[in-house]
mmCIF file of C-alpha atoms in Angstrom:
data_model
loop_
_atom_site.group_PDB
_atom_site.id
_atom_site.type_symbol
_atom_site.label_atom_id
_atom_site.label_comp_id
_atom_site.label_asym_id
_atom_site.label_seq_id
_atom_site.Cartn_x
_atom_site.Cartn_y
_atom_site.Cartn_z
ATOM 1 C CA GLU A 217 -157.368 -78.194 56.699
ATOM 2 C CA ALA A 218 -154.142 -79.219 55.166
ATOM 3 C CA GLY A 219 -152.996 -82.897 54.621
ATOM 4 C CA VAL A 220 -150.029 -84.835 55.340
ATOM 5 C CA THR A 221 -146.999 -83.100 53.632
ATOM 6 C CA GLN A 222 -144.083 -84.824 51.969
ATOM 7 C CA SER A 223 -140.783 -83.580 51.072
ATOM 8 C CA PRO A 224 -139.106 -84.092 48.248
ATOM 9 C CA THR A 225 -141.391 -85.092 45.514
ATOM 10 C CA HIS A 226 -138.643 -87.278 43.314
ATOM 11 C CA LEU A 227 -135.092 -88.133 44.440
ATOM 12 C CA ILE A 228 -132.761 -90.147 42.660
ATOM 13 C CA LYS A 229 -129.621 -90.953 44.674
ATOM 14 C CA THR A 230 -126.768 -94.021 43.700
ATOM 15 C CA ARG A 231 -125.985 -97.016 45.613
ATOM 16 C CA GLY A 232 -124.197 -96.580 48.973
ATOM 17 C CA GLN A 233 -125.249 -92.886 49.503
ATOM 18 C CA GLN A 234 -127.784 -91.421 52.355
ATOM 19 C CA VAL A 235 -131.027 -89.955 52.179
ATOM 20 C CA THR A 236 -133.917 -88.203 54.314
ATOM 21 C CA LEU A 237 -137.055 -88.061 53.469
ATOM 22 C CA ARG A 238 -139.866 -85.356 55.339
ATOM 23 C CA CYS A 239 -142.800 -85.518 56.657
ATOM 24 C CA SER A 240 -145.332 -83.245 58.162
ATOM 25 C CA PRO A 241 -148.501 -84.414 60.045
ATOM 26 C CA ILE A 242 -152.545 -83.297 59.761
ATOM 27 C CA SER A 243 -152.428 -80.309 62.338
ATOM 28 C CA GLY A 244 -153.511 -82.077 65.704
ATOM 29 C CA HIS A 245 -152.011 -85.631 64.747
ATOM 30 C CA THR A 246 -149.649 -87.153 66.784
ATOM 31 C CA SER A 247 -148.838 -90.617 65.104
ATOM 32 C CA VAL A 248 -146.470 -90.406 61.759
ATOM 33 C CA TYR A 249 -146.362 -93.576 60.347
ATOM 34 C CA TRP A 250 -143.912 -94.484 57.218
ATOM 35 C CA TYR A 251 -144.996 -96.733 54.519
ATOM 36 C CA GLN A 252 -142.891 -98.243 51.459
ATOM 37 C CA GLN A 253 -144.636 -99.227 48.154
ATOM 38 C CA ALA A 254 -141.867 -101.073 46.171
ATOM 39 C CA LEU A 255 -142.545 -102.413 42.690
ATOM 40 C CA GLY A 256 -143.818 -105.619 42.935
ATOM 41 C CA LEU A 257 -143.867 -105.842 46.776
ATOM 42 C CA GLY A 258 -146.934 -103.892 47.258
ATOM 43 C CA LEU A 259 -147.424 -101.397 50.847
ATOM 44 C CA GLN A 260 -145.393 -102.315 53.573
ATOM 45 C CA PHE A 261 -145.397 -100.413 57.207
ATOM 46 C CA LEU A 262 -142.116 -99.076 58.306
ATOM 47 C CA LEU A 263 -141.721 -97.113 61.001
ATOM 48 C CA TRP A 264 -144.455 -95.691 63.404
ATOM 49 C CA TYR A 265 -143.620 -92.808 65.638
ATOM 50 C CA ASP A 266 -146.145 -91.080 68.245
ATOM 51 C CA GLU A 267 -145.413 -88.525 70.716
ATOM 52 C CA GLY A 268 -141.272 -88.149 69.631
ATOM 53 C CA GLU A 269 -141.486 -91.804 70.208
ATOM 54 C CA GLU A 270 -141.051 -94.896 67.884
ATOM 55 C CA ARG A 271 -144.015 -97.366 68.866
ATOM 56 C CA ASN A 272 -143.420 -99.819 66.636
ATOM 57 C CA ARG A 273 -141.280 -101.206 63.162
ATOM 58 C CA GLY A 274 -142.006 -103.581 60.616
ATOM 59 C CA ASN A 275 -139.423 -106.301 58.934
ATOM 60 C CA PHE A 276 -136.931 -103.602 57.964
ATOM 61 C CA PRO A 277 -133.213 -103.412 58.359
ATOM 62 C CA PRO A 278 -131.898 -101.068 61.064
ATOM 63 C CA ARG A 279 -130.336 -98.913 58.274
ATOM 64 C CA PHE A 280 -134.170 -97.281 57.743
ATOM 65 C CA SER A 281 -134.500 -94.957 60.789
ATOM 66 C CA GLY A 282 -136.497 -92.014 61.403
ATOM 67 C CA ARG A 283 -137.138 -89.730 64.139
ATOM 68 C CA GLN A 284 -140.440 -87.192 65.197
ATOM 69 C CA PHE A 285 -139.365 -83.714 66.302
ATOM 70 C CA PRO A 286 -141.383 -82.075 69.268
ATOM 71 C CA ASN A 287 -143.802 -80.484 66.270
ATOM 72 C CA TYR A 288 -144.999 -83.791 65.250
ATOM 73 C CA SER A 289 -143.260 -83.536 62.065
ATOM 74 C CA SER A 290 -140.876 -86.641 61.597
ATOM 75 C CA GLU A 291 -137.808 -87.733 59.396
ATOM 76 C CA LEU A 292 -136.913 -91.101 57.180
ATOM 77 C CA ASN A 293 -133.362 -91.635 57.094
ATOM 78 C CA VAL A 294 -131.731 -94.421 54.742
ATOM 79 C CA ASN A 295 -128.267 -95.391 55.201
ATOM 80 C CA ALA A 296 -126.465 -97.304 52.320
ATOM 81 C CA LEU A 297 -129.038 -97.355 49.937
ATOM 82 C CA GLU A 298 -129.403 -100.394 47.982
ATOM 83 C CA LEU A 299 -131.118 -100.597 44.236
ATOM 84 C CA GLU A 300 -134.329 -101.972 45.816
ATOM 85 C CA ASP A 301 -134.739 -99.478 48.123
ATOM 86 C CA SER A 302 -136.135 -97.956 45.384
ATOM 87 C CA ALA A 303 -139.465 -97.319 45.758
ATOM 88 C CA LEU A 304 -142.642 -94.714 46.731
ATOM 89 C CA TYR A 305 -142.312 -93.753 50.217
ATOM 90 C CA LEU A 306 -145.752 -92.810 51.917
ATOM 91 C CA CYS A 307 -146.401 -91.268 55.200
ATOM 92 C CA ALA A 308 -149.742 -91.186 57.015
ATOM 93 C CA SER A 309 -150.873 -89.414 60.094
ATOM 94 C CA SER A 310 -153.468 -90.284 62.549
ATOM 95 C CA THR A 311 -154.978 -88.809 65.809
ATOM 96 C CA MET A 312 -155.597 -90.731 69.155
ATOM 97 C CA GLN A 313 -159.068 -88.795 69.294
ATOM 98 C CA SER A 314 -162.316 -90.141 67.503
ATOM 99 C CA PRO A 315 -161.498 -91.296 64.455
ATOM 100 C CA ARG A 316 -158.678 -92.696 65.644
ATOM 101 C CA LYS A 317 -156.818 -95.398 63.609
ATOM 102 C CA THR A 318 -157.438 -94.069 60.617
ATOM 103 C CA GLN A 319 -154.550 -92.955 58.630
ATOM 104 C CA TYR A 320 -154.111 -90.401 56.254
ATOM 105 C CA PHE A 321 -152.081 -90.377 53.511
ATOM 106 C CA GLY A 322 -149.438 -88.066 51.869
ATOM 107 C CA PRO A 323 -148.710 -88.079 48.477
ATOM 108 C CA GLY A 324 -144.969 -89.823 48.705
ATOM 109 C CA THR A 325 -141.859 -89.301 48.064
ATOM 110 C CA ARG A 326 -140.134 -91.215 45.001
ATOM 111 C CA LEU A 327 -136.769 -92.660 45.452
ATOM 112 C CA LEU A 328 -134.649 -94.383 42.799
ATOM 113 C CA VAL A 329 -131.795 -95.736 43.497
ATOM 114 C CA LEU A 330 -129.263 -96.285 40.689
ATOM 115 C CA ALA B 1276 -149.788 -112.606 62.004
ATOM 116 C CA GLN B 1277 -152.405 -110.683 60.492
ATOM 117 C CA LYS B 1278 -152.965 -111.209 56.651
ATOM 118 C CA VAL B 1279 -155.023 -109.583 54.058
ATOM 119 C CA THR B 1280 -155.789 -111.113 50.508
ATOM 120 C CA GLN B 1281 -157.223 -109.266 47.717
ATOM 121 C CA ALA B 1282 -157.589 -112.276 45.081
ATOM 122 C CA GLN B 1283 -158.257 -109.946 41.994
ATOM 123 C CA THR B 1284 -155.149 -108.387 40.534
ATOM 124 C CA GLU B 1285 -157.085 -106.589 37.981
ATOM 125 C CA ILE B 1286 -160.587 -105.870 36.657
ATOM 126 C CA SER B 1287 -161.686 -104.343 33.785
ATOM 127 C CA VAL B 1288 -165.609 -103.263 33.163
ATOM 128 C CA VAL B 1289 -166.940 -100.754 31.015
ATOM 129 C CA GLU B 1290 -168.264 -97.476 32.455
ATOM 130 C CA LYS B 1291 -171.852 -97.931 34.373
ATOM 131 C CA GLU B 1292 -171.847 -101.828 34.782
ATOM 132 C CA ASP B 1293 -171.325 -102.633 39.062
ATOM 133 C CA VAL B 1294 -168.097 -104.270 40.505
ATOM 134 C CA THR B 1295 -167.025 -105.997 43.594
ATOM 135 C CA LEU B 1296 -163.735 -105.659 45.029
ATOM 136 C CA ASP B 1297 -163.017 -108.858 47.174
ATOM 137 C CA CYS B 1298 -161.119 -108.654 50.480
ATOM 138 C CA VAL B 1299 -160.687 -111.172 52.986
ATOM 139 C CA TYR B 1300 -158.590 -111.016 55.821
ATOM 140 C CA GLU B 1301 -156.795 -112.890 58.735
ATOM 141 C CA THR B 1302 -156.202 -111.827 62.501
ATOM 142 C CA ARG B 1303 -156.195 -113.696 66.126
ATOM 143 C CA ASP B 1304 -157.439 -110.147 67.483
ATOM 144 C CA THR B 1305 -161.117 -109.900 68.525
ATOM 145 C CA THR B 1306 -160.833 -106.272 68.213
ATOM 146 C CA TYR B 1307 -159.084 -104.792 64.573
ATOM 147 C CA TYR B 1308 -159.918 -102.207 62.252
ATOM 148 C CA LEU B 1309 -160.489 -102.904 58.785
ATOM 149 C CA PHE B 1310 -160.214 -99.826 55.669
ATOM 150 C CA TRP B 1311 -160.179 -99.356 52.033
ATOM 151 C CA TYR B 1312 -158.075 -96.614 50.010
ATOM 152 C CA LYS B 1313 -157.864 -95.757 47.019
ATOM 153 C CA GLN B 1314 -154.799 -94.888 45.221
ATOM 154 C CA PRO B 1315 -155.361 -92.815 41.799
ATOM 155 C CA PRO B 1316 -152.008 -92.413 39.291
ATOM 156 C CA SER B 1317 -150.899 -89.849 41.357
ATOM 157 C CA GLY B 1318 -149.945 -92.032 43.581
ATOM 158 C CA GLU B 1319 -151.434 -90.654 47.046
ATOM 159 C CA LEU B 1320 -153.701 -93.218 48.616
ATOM 160 C CA VAL B 1321 -157.169 -91.809 49.495
ATOM 161 C CA PHE B 1322 -159.059 -93.021 53.205
ATOM 162 C CA LEU B 1323 -162.159 -93.987 51.908
ATOM 163 C CA ILE B 1324 -163.738 -96.213 55.141
ATOM 164 C CA ARG B 1325 -163.038 -97.662 57.978
ATOM 165 C CA ARG B 1326 -165.195 -100.410 60.048
ATOM 166 C CA ASN B 1327 -164.678 -101.912 63.563
ATOM 167 C CA SER B 1328 -165.109 -105.643 63.925
ATOM 168 C CA PHE B 1329 -167.479 -104.913 66.652
ATOM 169 C CA ASP B 1330 -169.558 -102.926 63.940
ATOM 170 C CA GLU B 1331 -171.072 -104.945 61.193
ATOM 171 C CA GLN B 1332 -173.515 -102.814 59.829
ATOM 172 C CA ASN B 1333 -172.680 -102.623 55.984
ATOM 173 C CA GLU B 1334 -172.491 -98.856 54.704
ATOM 174 C CA ILE B 1335 -173.606 -96.907 51.557
ATOM 175 C CA SER B 1336 -171.461 -93.539 50.789
ATOM 176 C CA GLY B 1337 -173.452 -92.483 47.299
ATOM 177 C CA ARG B 1338 -172.268 -95.043 44.245
ATOM 178 C CA TYR B 1339 -170.006 -96.851 47.176
ATOM 179 C CA SER B 1340 -170.827 -99.625 49.331
ATOM 180 C CA TRP B 1341 -169.167 -101.697 51.729
ATOM 181 C CA ASN B 1342 -170.129 -105.671 53.183
ATOM 182 C CA PHE B 1343 -168.551 -106.717 56.116
ATOM 183 C CA GLN B 1344 -168.930 -109.972 56.954
ATOM 184 C CA LYS B 1345 -167.037 -111.780 60.060
ATOM 185 C CA SER B 1346 -168.372 -115.152 59.559
ATOM 186 C CA THR B 1347 -166.621 -115.301 56.545
ATOM 187 C CA SER B 1348 -163.510 -112.965 57.243
ATOM 188 C CA SER B 1349 -164.750 -110.562 54.296
ATOM 189 C CA PHE B 1350 -165.025 -106.785 54.098
ATOM 190 C CA ASN B 1351 -166.392 -106.394 49.885
ATOM 191 C CA PHE B 1352 -166.241 -103.044 48.701
ATOM 192 C CA THR B 1353 -168.888 -102.392 45.750
ATOM 193 C CA ILE B 1354 -168.926 -99.941 43.491
ATOM 194 C CA THR B 1355 -172.496 -99.265 41.678
ATOM 195 C CA ALA B 1356 -172.765 -97.808 38.423
ATOM 196 C CA SER B 1357 -169.109 -97.316 37.654
ATOM 197 C CA GLN B 1358 -167.367 -93.833 36.031
ATOM 198 C CA VAL B 1359 -164.202 -94.118 34.895
ATOM 199 C CA VAL B 1360 -162.902 -92.005 37.373
ATOM 200 C CA ASP B 1361 -163.270 -94.797 39.485
ATOM 201 C CA SER B 1362 -159.991 -95.989 37.932
ATOM 202 C CA ALA B 1363 -157.329 -96.332 40.558
ATOM 203 C CA VAL B 1364 -156.038 -99.478 42.531
ATOM 204 C CA TYR B 1365 -157.877 -100.253 45.285
ATOM 205 C CA PHE B 1366 -156.530 -101.312 49.020
ATOM 206 C CA CYS B 1367 -158.153 -103.461 51.494
ATOM 207 C CA ALA B 1368 -156.216 -103.140 54.908
ATOM 208 C CA LEU B 1369 -156.126 -104.219 58.278
ATOM 209 C CA SER B 1370 -154.744 -102.641 61.375
ATOM 210 C CA GLU B 1371 -155.122 -104.471 64.960
ATOM 211 C CA TYR B 1372 -155.699 -103.306 67.852
ATOM 212 C CA SER B 1373 -152.715 -103.148 70.267
ATOM 213 C CA GLY B 1374 -153.292 -101.842 73.914
ATOM 214 C CA GLY B 1375 -154.284 -98.075 73.298
ATOM 215 C CA GLY B 1376 -152.170 -97.395 70.400
ATOM 216 C CA ALA B 1377 -152.105 -97.419 66.665
ATOM 217 C CA ASP B 1378 -150.769 -99.531 64.814
ATOM 218 C CA GLY B 1379 -149.131 -100.078 61.072
ATOM 219 C CA LEU B 1380 -151.574 -101.346 58.752
ATOM 220 C CA THR B 1381 -151.569 -104.369 56.848
ATOM 221 C CA PHE B 1382 -152.389 -104.444 53.111
ATOM 222 C CA GLY B 1383 -153.310 -106.489 50.846
ATOM 223 C CA LYS B 1384 -151.646 -106.603 47.178
ATOM 224 C CA GLY B 1385 -154.378 -103.797 46.110
ATOM 225 C CA THR B 1386 -156.820 -104.383 42.853
ATOM 226 C CA HIS B 1387 -156.078 -102.736 39.658
ATOM 227 C CA LEU B 1388 -159.497 -101.332 38.741
ATOM 228 C CA ILE B 1389 -160.070 -99.990 34.590
ATOM 229 C CA ILE B 1390 -162.934 -98.658 33.974
ATOM 230 C CA GLN B 1391 -163.347 -98.358 30.538
ATOM 231 C CA PRO B 1392 -165.864 -95.786 28.414
#
């Protein structure tokens, strides 16, 4: 069974640009989560999508947004990039079936903002 | 609000030693879930274990064991006979029950485990 996949693996952008990160969940998983792992800040919850709807978001500004498609894949969009957005962005998926609430993570996208 | 504390930022041991990683959590919910993840240098978080708040039974999986104690709000992780391949950053995480939903995880800062040959 394929795991969570993310693309691209690496990105370099300049301040002020916009970026889109992509995530495909494990087959059968309907929930997708996004996390940011910035140096010195640890792992922080960004967004949670389930069945196409945004269910919850962490303490991040509105320029962080996303969506979930009918096939449960998801995009994370970051507008007006700032230097501190440089981080590893991790996507995870889970199912409402048993075992619920276990999130399985993808390999991440490393974003560098110059 | 929930909080996870991993007081050990870095632990270095020699191969074959036993090592325990500490995790202390705070939550107001009576139903919650605790997790341990391993993050090797590649960056991907590898799921190790999930514990429900109503199940205090300790668990052993090979060289790994977990000690969950609600009385002290702790969920410690022990590696027996450590190996170089165990070197990684280990994260403890908490998820509160949100009425049928699966909420975002609150992570500790992580413990960097170094196993020296």
